[in-house]
Amino acid sequence: MLSLGRKSGREPAFGDVHIDDDRDIEVRRLSDESRTHFWGEARLLFRDLVFALMIMALVLVFVAQPVKVEGTSMLPRLHDGERIFVNKLIYYGLPEIERGDIVVFWFPNDPTKSYIKRVIGLPGETVQMRAGRIFINGKELQEPYLETSLNVASSDDPPVYVKPHYYFVMGDNRDNSSDSRSWGLVPEKYIYGKALFRYWPLSKASVIRHETDYPGIPTPRLERLEELE
């Protein structure tokens, strides 16, 4: 009986191929592979985290800004101490400011302070309060976002013409709001954000939507489009 070779007594480390069969073969331990894979993944994760933080910083600088609501002038929609994100692109006209938008702006009488109010009158319109109700160019403005218990006063104010590039703003809590009724119009260039999203408290996190289309009261922009047609 012929013998084809001497048995070594050791099982091949890699199936039918022994490490001594090829001196150039690379042998890597499982522990080394795991360590290399871990640090490789860690570097990728760190890179992605840095990239994400850079994107977030750019968004906060140019697109969105966190704002803290102070006071009760925007009850019941916004409460004191709540935190919201505002769209800063509105400063550049993206999108255009519309009636009903909740905006933040530098206070015209003291630009070191910021206010948050709702846009009521647009450029080119006449705004007047009669018996506690708002009239735009003589037509009553329907405001479903108001709380009756917060708007008891039935005051009458003289009509106010909204100049080009200015806005007439008011708080939703009309009985306890310092707004355009007392200190005048807001220059367009002073408006730097539009309320987008309430993120604190978490239990009330929600998108801040445009609440009404104000039927029967077209915007000056729509009136100009109709004239062109």
PDB file of N, CA and C in Angstrom, residues 37-38 59 78 95 172 174:
ATOM      1  N   HIS A  37     -12.465  47.282  11.837  1.00  0.00           N
ATOM      2  CA  HIS A  37     -13.818  47.629  11.398  1.00  0.00           C
ATOM      3  C   HIS A  37     -14.449  48.649  12.341  1.00  0.00           C
ATOM      4  N   PHE A  38     -14.251  48.495  13.646  1.00  0.00           N
ATOM      5  CA  PHE A  38     -14.825  49.409  14.629  1.00  0.00           C
ATOM      6  C   PHE A  38     -14.309  50.831  14.426  1.00  0.00           C
ATOM      7  N   VAL A  59     -28.530  76.006   8.645  1.00  0.00           N
ATOM      8  CA  VAL A  59     -29.985  76.172   8.684  1.00  0.00           C
ATOM      9  C   VAL A  59     -30.379  77.199   9.738  1.00  0.00           C
ATOM     10  N   LEU A  78     -50.445  80.997  21.171  1.00  0.00           N
ATOM     11  CA  LEU A  78     -49.098  80.884  21.713  1.00  0.00           C
ATOM     12  C   LEU A  78     -49.094  81.335  23.161  1.00  0.00           C
ATOM     13  N   PRO A  95     -41.548  82.890   1.904  1.00  0.00           N
ATOM     14  CA  PRO A  95     -42.528  83.399   0.937  1.00  0.00           C
ATOM     15  C   PRO A  95     -42.937  84.826   1.272  1.00  0.00           C
ATOM     16  N   ASP A 172     -53.420  88.361  19.270  1.00  0.00           N
ATOM     17  CA  ASP A 172     -54.715  87.667  19.315  1.00  0.00           C
ATOM     18  C   ASP A 172     -55.457  87.949  20.620  1.00  0.00           C
ATOM     19  N   ARG A 174     -56.514  90.622  22.241  1.00  0.00           N
ATOM     20  CA  ARG A 174     -56.673  92.053  21.952  1.00  0.00           C
ATOM     21  C   ARG A 174     -56.784  92.915  23.212  1.00  0.00           C
TER      22      ARG A 174
END
